[in-house]
Amino acid sequence: MVKIIANWYAKSIVTVRWKDCQSALFQVKSGVRQGGVLSPILFNMYINIVVEALVKSDLGCHVMGKYFGCLLYADDLILLSAFVLQLEKMLDVCYDVGLFLDIKFNAKKLSLLQVGRCFSSLISNLHVGFDDITWNDNLRYLGAWLHKGKTLSCDINHAMRKFYASANSVLAMVVQFQR
């Protein structure tokens, strides 16, 4: 079965269509097929190696004896730690496992957020590999905005506006279709 899937993915050839233009065919050499039935399963098997390394490191947050140092949904990963030094070590674990798996963590897409009684303390930037990750006042996760502060606050207004706009658009098409 593994050989069949590997052979299938080795022969992935795509083209990009934008408006009235279409690119030449080219081979896809990495990643999973977007929208493919097997894609979530294959990606989870792949990224689970990172999660297992973080669990094994035992760095990060624990709740009632259970590990909550990382939260993962699709390709969005959050690392949780009460200590900056542990968070830096967690980033090192991700970087090292990423090197093994040929995953490059893009520091420009990474954010650091402080929550708790020391949320206003100045802390040096952390690193993934040799790239700086900056501290921010807000970060977006799964459509929600998380804000730094003494307690964690979450703003879903932007996502709700997008939802209502989409719902109204669909409703308008339904009403127009019924006429």
PDB file of C-alpha atoms in Angstrom:
ATOM      1  CA  MET A   1       0.000   0.000   0.000  1.00  0.00           C
ATOM      2  CA  VAL A   2       2.850   2.377   0.857  1.00  0.00           C
ATOM      3  CA  LYS A   3       4.475   1.724  -2.534  1.00  0.00           C
ATOM      4  CA  ILE A   4       1.180   2.421  -4.321  1.00  0.00           C
ATOM      5  CA  ILE A   5       0.719   5.751  -2.517  1.00  0.00           C
ATOM      6  CA  ALA A   6       4.378   6.709  -3.041  1.00  0.00           C
ATOM      7  CA  ASN A   7       4.089   5.881  -6.754  1.00  0.00           C
ATOM      8  CA  TRP A   8       0.837   7.827  -7.011  1.00  0.00           C
ATOM      9  CA  TYR A   9       2.359  10.918  -5.382  1.00  0.00           C
ATOM     10  CA  ALA A  10       5.595  10.614  -7.391  1.00  0.00           C
ATOM     11  CA  LYS A  11       3.557  11.108 -10.564  1.00  0.00           C
ATOM     12  CA  SER A  12       1.693  14.238  -9.418  1.00  0.00           C
ATOM     13  CA  ILE A  13       1.650  16.711 -12.291  1.00  0.00           C
ATOM     14  CA  VAL A  14      -0.389  19.907 -12.094  1.00  0.00           C
ATOM     15  CA  THR A  15      -1.139  23.107 -13.900  1.00  0.00           C
ATOM     16  CA  VAL A  16      -2.168  26.445 -12.465  1.00  0.00           C
ATOM     17  CA  ARG A  17      -5.171  28.246 -13.904  1.00  0.00           C
ATOM     18  CA  TRP A  18      -5.732  31.927 -13.190  1.00  0.00           C
ATOM     19  CA  LYS A  19      -8.566  33.753 -14.939  1.00  0.00           C
ATOM     20  CA  ASP A  20      -8.148  32.900 -18.652  1.00  0.00           C
ATOM     21  CA  CYS A  21      -4.503  31.790 -18.378  1.00  0.00           C
ATOM     22  CA  GLN A  22      -3.084  28.363 -17.729  1.00  0.00           C
ATOM     23  CA  SER A  23       0.516  27.464 -16.840  1.00  0.00           C
ATOM     24  CA  ALA A  24       2.594  24.699 -18.309  1.00  0.00           C
ATOM     25  CA  LEU A  25       2.453  21.322 -16.578  1.00  0.00           C
ATOM     26  CA  PHE A  26       4.915  20.829 -13.728  1.00  0.00           C
ATOM     27  CA  GLN A  27       5.644  18.098 -11.207  1.00  0.00           C
ATOM     28  CA  VAL A  28       4.743  18.508  -7.536  1.00  0.00           C
ATOM     29  CA  LYS A  29       7.630  17.185  -5.486  1.00  0.00           C
ATOM     30  CA  SER A  30       6.365  17.705  -1.937  1.00  0.00           C
ATOM     31  CA  GLY A  31       3.215  18.115   0.124  1.00  0.00           C
ATOM     32  CA  VAL A  32      -0.143  16.449  -0.094  1.00  0.00           C
ATOM     33  CA  ARG A  33      -2.905  17.019  -2.591  1.00  0.00           C
ATOM     34  CA  GLN A  34      -5.215  19.780  -1.449  1.00  0.00           C
ATOM     35  CA  GLY A  35      -8.709  18.352  -1.144  1.00  0.00           C
ATOM     36  CA  GLY A  36      -7.458  14.785  -1.494  1.00  0.00           C
ATOM     37  CA  VAL A  37      -9.243  12.181   0.620  1.00  0.00           C
ATOM     38  CA  LEU A  38      -5.958  10.786   1.935  1.00  0.00           C
ATOM     39  CA  SER A  39      -4.300  14.183   2.445  1.00  0.00           C
ATOM     40  CA  PRO A  40      -5.372  14.827   6.064  1.00  0.00           C
ATOM     41  CA  ILE A  41      -4.365  11.305   7.095  1.00  0.00           C
ATOM     42  CA  LEU A  42      -0.973  11.512   5.365  1.00  0.00           C
ATOM     43  CA  PHE A  43      -0.258  14.977   6.750  1.00  0.00           C
ATOM     44  CA  ASN A  44      -1.240  13.913  10.279  1.00  0.00           C
ATOM     45  CA  MET A  45       1.108  10.925  10.084  1.00  0.00           C
ATOM     46  CA  TYR A  46       3.881  13.255   8.963  1.00  0.00           C
ATOM     47  CA  ILE A  47       3.341  16.100  11.460  1.00  0.00           C
ATOM     48  CA  ASN A  48       2.704  13.674  14.331  1.00  0.00           C
ATOM     49  CA  ILE A  49       6.473  13.122  14.478  1.00  0.00           C
ATOM     50  CA  VAL A  50       6.836  16.774  15.564  1.00  0.00           C
ATOM     51  CA  VAL A  51       4.067  16.385  18.162  1.00  0.00           C
ATOM     52  CA  GLU A  52       5.593  13.172  19.531  1.00  0.00           C
ATOM     53  CA  ALA A  53       8.994  14.877  19.878  1.00  0.00           C
ATOM     54  CA  LEU A  54       7.382  17.741  21.810  1.00  0.00           C
ATOM     55  CA  VAL A  55       5.500  15.325  24.097  1.00  0.00           C
ATOM     56  CA  LYS A  56       8.707  13.336  24.674  1.00  0.00           C
ATOM     57  CA  SER A  57      10.573  16.545  25.545  1.00  0.00           C
ATOM     58  CA  ASP A  58       7.939  17.173  28.276  1.00  0.00           C
ATOM     59  CA  LEU A  59       8.427  20.917  27.733  1.00  0.00           C
ATOM     60  CA  GLY A  60       5.461  23.258  27.862  1.00  0.00           C
ATOM     61  CA  CYS A  61       2.120  23.292  29.635  1.00  0.00           C
ATOM     62  CA  HIS A  62       0.456  20.430  31.479  1.00  0.00           C
ATOM     63  CA  VAL A  63      -3.124  20.346  32.769  1.00  0.00           C
ATOM     64  CA  MET A  64      -4.010  17.762  35.390  1.00  0.00           C
ATOM     65  CA  GLY A  65      -1.016  15.661  34.357  1.00  0.00           C
ATOM     66  CA  LYS A  66      -1.881  15.760  30.633  1.00  0.00           C
ATOM     67  CA  TYR A  67       0.431  17.367  28.079  1.00  0.00           C
ATOM     68  CA  PHE A  68      -0.925  20.550  26.501  1.00  0.00           C
ATOM     69  CA  GLY A  69       2.364  21.994  25.249  1.00  0.00           C
ATOM     70  CA  CYS A  70       1.156  22.033  21.660  1.00  0.00           C
ATOM     71  CA  LEU A  71      -2.210  22.394  20.012  1.00  0.00           C
ATOM     72  CA  LEU A  72      -2.533  21.391  16.379  1.00  0.00           C
ATOM     73  CA  TYR A  73      -5.300  21.836  13.843  1.00  0.00           C
ATOM     74  CA  ALA A  74      -4.377  21.002  10.247  1.00  0.00           C
ATOM     75  CA  ASP A  75      -1.082  22.842   9.693  1.00  0.00           C
ATOM     76  CA  ASP A  76      -1.651  25.443  12.431  1.00  0.00           C
ATOM     77  CA  LEU A  77       0.441  24.708  15.512  1.00  0.00           C
ATOM     78  CA  ILE A  78       0.429  26.574  18.831  1.00  0.00           C
ATOM     79  CA  LEU A  79       3.152  26.001  21.414  1.00  0.00           C
ATOM     80  CA  LEU A  80       2.172  26.749  25.021  1.00  0.00           C
ATOM     81  CA  SER A  81       4.658  27.339  27.807  1.00  0.00           C
ATOM     82  CA  ALA A  82       4.681  29.229  31.102  1.00  0.00           C
ATOM     83  CA  PHE A  83       8.431  29.821  30.717  1.00  0.00           C
ATOM     84  CA  VAL A  84      10.245  31.591  27.891  1.00  0.00           C
ATOM     85  CA  LEU A  85      13.301  29.317  28.118  1.00  0.00           C
ATOM     86  CA  GLN A  86      11.085  26.240  27.743  1.00  0.00           C
ATOM     87  CA  LEU A  87       9.375  27.849  24.759  1.00  0.00           C
ATOM     88  CA  GLU A  88      12.770  28.452  23.135  1.00  0.00           C
ATOM     89  CA  LYS A  89      13.657  24.786  23.711  1.00  0.00           C
ATOM     90  CA  MET A  90      10.301  23.738  22.212  1.00  0.00           C
ATOM     91  CA  LEU A  91      11.110  25.819  19.125  1.00  0.00           C
ATOM     92  CA  ASP A  92      14.484  24.048  18.966  1.00  0.00           C
ATOM     93  CA  VAL A  93      12.712  20.660  19.076  1.00  0.00           C
ATOM     94  CA  CYS A  94      10.426  21.748  16.209  1.00  0.00           C
ATOM     95  CA  TYR A  95      13.395  23.044  14.213  1.00  0.00           C
ATOM     96  CA  ASP A  96      15.469  19.887  14.737  1.00  0.00           C
ATOM     97  CA  VAL A  97      12.604  17.545  13.824  1.00  0.00           C
ATOM     98  CA  GLY A  98      11.783  19.835  10.890  1.00  0.00           C
ATOM     99  CA  LEU A  99      15.334  19.404   9.575  1.00  0.00           C
ATOM    100  CA  PHE A 100      14.877  15.629   9.745  1.00  0.00           C
ATOM    101  CA  LEU A 101      11.483  15.794   7.977  1.00  0.00           C
ATOM    102  CA  ASP A 102      12.508  18.529   5.519  1.00  0.00           C
ATOM    103  CA  ILE A 103      10.008  20.978   7.046  1.00  0.00           C
ATOM    104  CA  LYS A 104      11.024  24.645   7.051  1.00  0.00           C
ATOM    105  CA  PHE A 105       9.296  26.716   9.698  1.00  0.00           C
ATOM    106  CA  ASN A 106       8.834  30.213   8.264  1.00  0.00           C
ATOM    107  CA  ALA A 107       9.716  32.702  11.025  1.00  0.00           C
ATOM    108  CA  LYS A 108       7.798  35.444   9.176  1.00  0.00           C
ATOM    109  CA  LYS A 109       4.591  33.465   9.733  1.00  0.00           C
ATOM    110  CA  LEU A 110       5.330  32.745  13.395  1.00  0.00           C
ATOM    111  CA  SER A 111       4.179  34.928  16.301  1.00  0.00           C
ATOM    112  CA  LEU A 112       4.864  35.104  20.005  1.00  0.00           C
ATOM    113  CA  LEU A 113       2.195  36.285  22.444  1.00  0.00           C
ATOM    114  CA  GLN A 114       2.524  37.019  26.164  1.00  0.00           C
ATOM    115  CA  VAL A 115      -0.346  36.270  28.519  1.00  0.00           C
ATOM    116  CA  GLY A 116      -0.286  36.477  32.308  1.00  0.00           C
ATOM    117  CA  ARG A 117       0.818  38.798  35.058  1.00  0.00           C
ATOM    118  CA  CYS A 118       4.114  39.640  33.292  1.00  0.00           C
ATOM    119  CA  PHE A 119       2.493  40.258  29.893  1.00  0.00           C
ATOM    120  CA  SER A 120       4.013  43.746  29.609  1.00  0.00           C
ATOM    121  CA  SER A 121       7.597  42.640  30.350  1.00  0.00           C
ATOM    122  CA  LEU A 122      10.118  43.195  27.573  1.00  0.00           C
ATOM    123  CA  ILE A 123      11.466  39.864  26.368  1.00  0.00           C
ATOM    124  CA  SER A 124      14.049  39.282  23.654  1.00  0.00           C
ATOM    125  CA  ASN A 125      12.859  37.717  20.436  1.00  0.00           C
ATOM    126  CA  LEU A 126      13.060  33.937  20.239  1.00  0.00           C
ATOM    127  CA  HIS A 127      14.432  31.967  17.293  1.00  0.00           C
ATOM    128  CA  VAL A 128      13.535  29.088  15.057  1.00  0.00           C
ATOM    129  CA  GLY A 129      16.852  28.009  13.635  1.00  0.00           C
ATOM    130  CA  PHE A 130      18.677  31.243  12.853  1.00  0.00           C
ATOM    131  CA  ASP A 131      15.548  33.339  12.231  1.00  0.00           C
ATOM    132  CA  ASP A 132      13.995  35.737  14.760  1.00  0.00           C
ATOM    133  CA  ILE A 133      10.396  35.391  15.881  1.00  0.00           C
ATOM    134  CA  THR A 134       8.903  38.629  17.180  1.00  0.00           C
ATOM    135  CA  TRP A 135       6.576  39.251  20.098  1.00  0.00           C
ATOM    136  CA  ASN A 136       3.210  40.657  19.064  1.00  0.00           C
ATOM    137  CA  ASP A 137       0.202  42.219  20.741  1.00  0.00           C
ATOM    138  CA  ASN A 138      -2.166  39.992  18.737  1.00  0.00           C
ATOM    139  CA  LEU A 139      -2.049  36.826  16.720  1.00  0.00           C
ATOM    140  CA  ARG A 140      -4.559  35.140  14.475  1.00  0.00           C
ATOM    141  CA  TYR A 141      -5.365  31.462  14.973  1.00  0.00           C
ATOM    142  CA  LEU A 142      -8.104  29.646  13.055  1.00  0.00           C
ATOM    143  CA  GLY A 143      -9.835  32.918  12.201  1.00  0.00           C
ATOM    144  CA  ALA A 144      -9.869  34.224  15.783  1.00  0.00           C
ATOM    145  CA  TRP A 145      -7.657  37.019  17.082  1.00  0.00           C
ATOM    146  CA  LEU A 146      -5.900  36.315  20.372  1.00  0.00           C
ATOM    147  CA  HIS A 147      -4.728  39.362  22.348  1.00  0.00           C
ATOM    148  CA  LYS A 148      -1.937  39.694  24.860  1.00  0.00           C
ATOM    149  CA  GLY A 149      -2.865  40.740  28.374  1.00  0.00           C
ATOM    150  CA  LYS A 150      -3.158  39.694  31.971  1.00  0.00           C
ATOM    151  CA  THR A 151      -5.709  37.153  30.765  1.00  0.00           C
ATOM    152  CA  LEU A 152      -6.103  35.691  27.301  1.00  0.00           C
ATOM    153  CA  SER A 153      -8.760  37.432  25.257  1.00  0.00           C
ATOM    154  CA  CYS A 154     -10.168  36.223  21.983  1.00  0.00           C
ATOM    155  CA  ASP A 155     -11.941  38.233  19.290  1.00  0.00           C
ATOM    156  CA  ILE A 156     -14.018  36.375  16.690  1.00  0.00           C
ATOM    157  CA  ASN A 157     -15.805  39.458  15.297  1.00  0.00           C
ATOM    158  CA  HIS A 158     -13.838  39.457  12.036  1.00  0.00           C
ATOM    159  CA  ALA A 159     -14.634  35.769  11.442  1.00  0.00           C
ATOM    160  CA  MET A 160     -18.296  36.382  12.283  1.00  0.00           C
ATOM    161  CA  ARG A 161     -18.499  39.309   9.827  1.00  0.00           C
ATOM    162  CA  LYS A 162     -17.020  37.113   7.091  1.00  0.00           C
ATOM    163  CA  PHE A 163     -19.486  34.354   7.974  1.00  0.00           C
ATOM    164  CA  TYR A 164     -22.484  36.718   7.859  1.00  0.00           C
ATOM    165  CA  ALA A 165     -21.280  38.231   4.566  1.00  0.00           C
ATOM    166  CA  SER A 166     -20.990  34.739   3.049  1.00  0.00           C
ATOM    167  CA  ALA A 167     -24.358  33.666   4.456  1.00  0.00           C
ATOM    168  CA  ASN A 168     -26.035  36.829   3.115  1.00  0.00           C
ATOM    169  CA  SER A 169     -24.468  36.253  -0.285  1.00  0.00           C
ATOM    170  CA  VAL A 170     -25.788  32.687  -0.417  1.00  0.00           C
ATOM    171  CA  LEU A 171     -29.200  33.835   0.818  1.00  0.00           C
ATOM    172  CA  ALA A 172     -29.327  36.539  -1.870  1.00  0.00           C
ATOM    173  CA  MET A 173     -28.588  33.925  -4.555  1.00  0.00           C
ATOM    174  CA  VAL A 174     -31.293  31.632  -3.169  1.00  0.00           C
ATOM    175  CA  VAL A 175     -33.845  34.465  -3.150  1.00  0.00           C
ATOM    176  CA  GLN A 176     -32.846  35.478  -6.683  1.00  0.00           C
ATOM    177  CA  PHE A 177     -33.058  31.836  -7.846  1.00  0.00           C
ATOM    178  CA  GLN A 178     -36.589  31.517  -6.399  1.00  0.00           C
ATOM    179  CA  ARG A 179     -37.884  34.503  -8.379  1.00  0.00           C
TER     180      ARG A 179
END
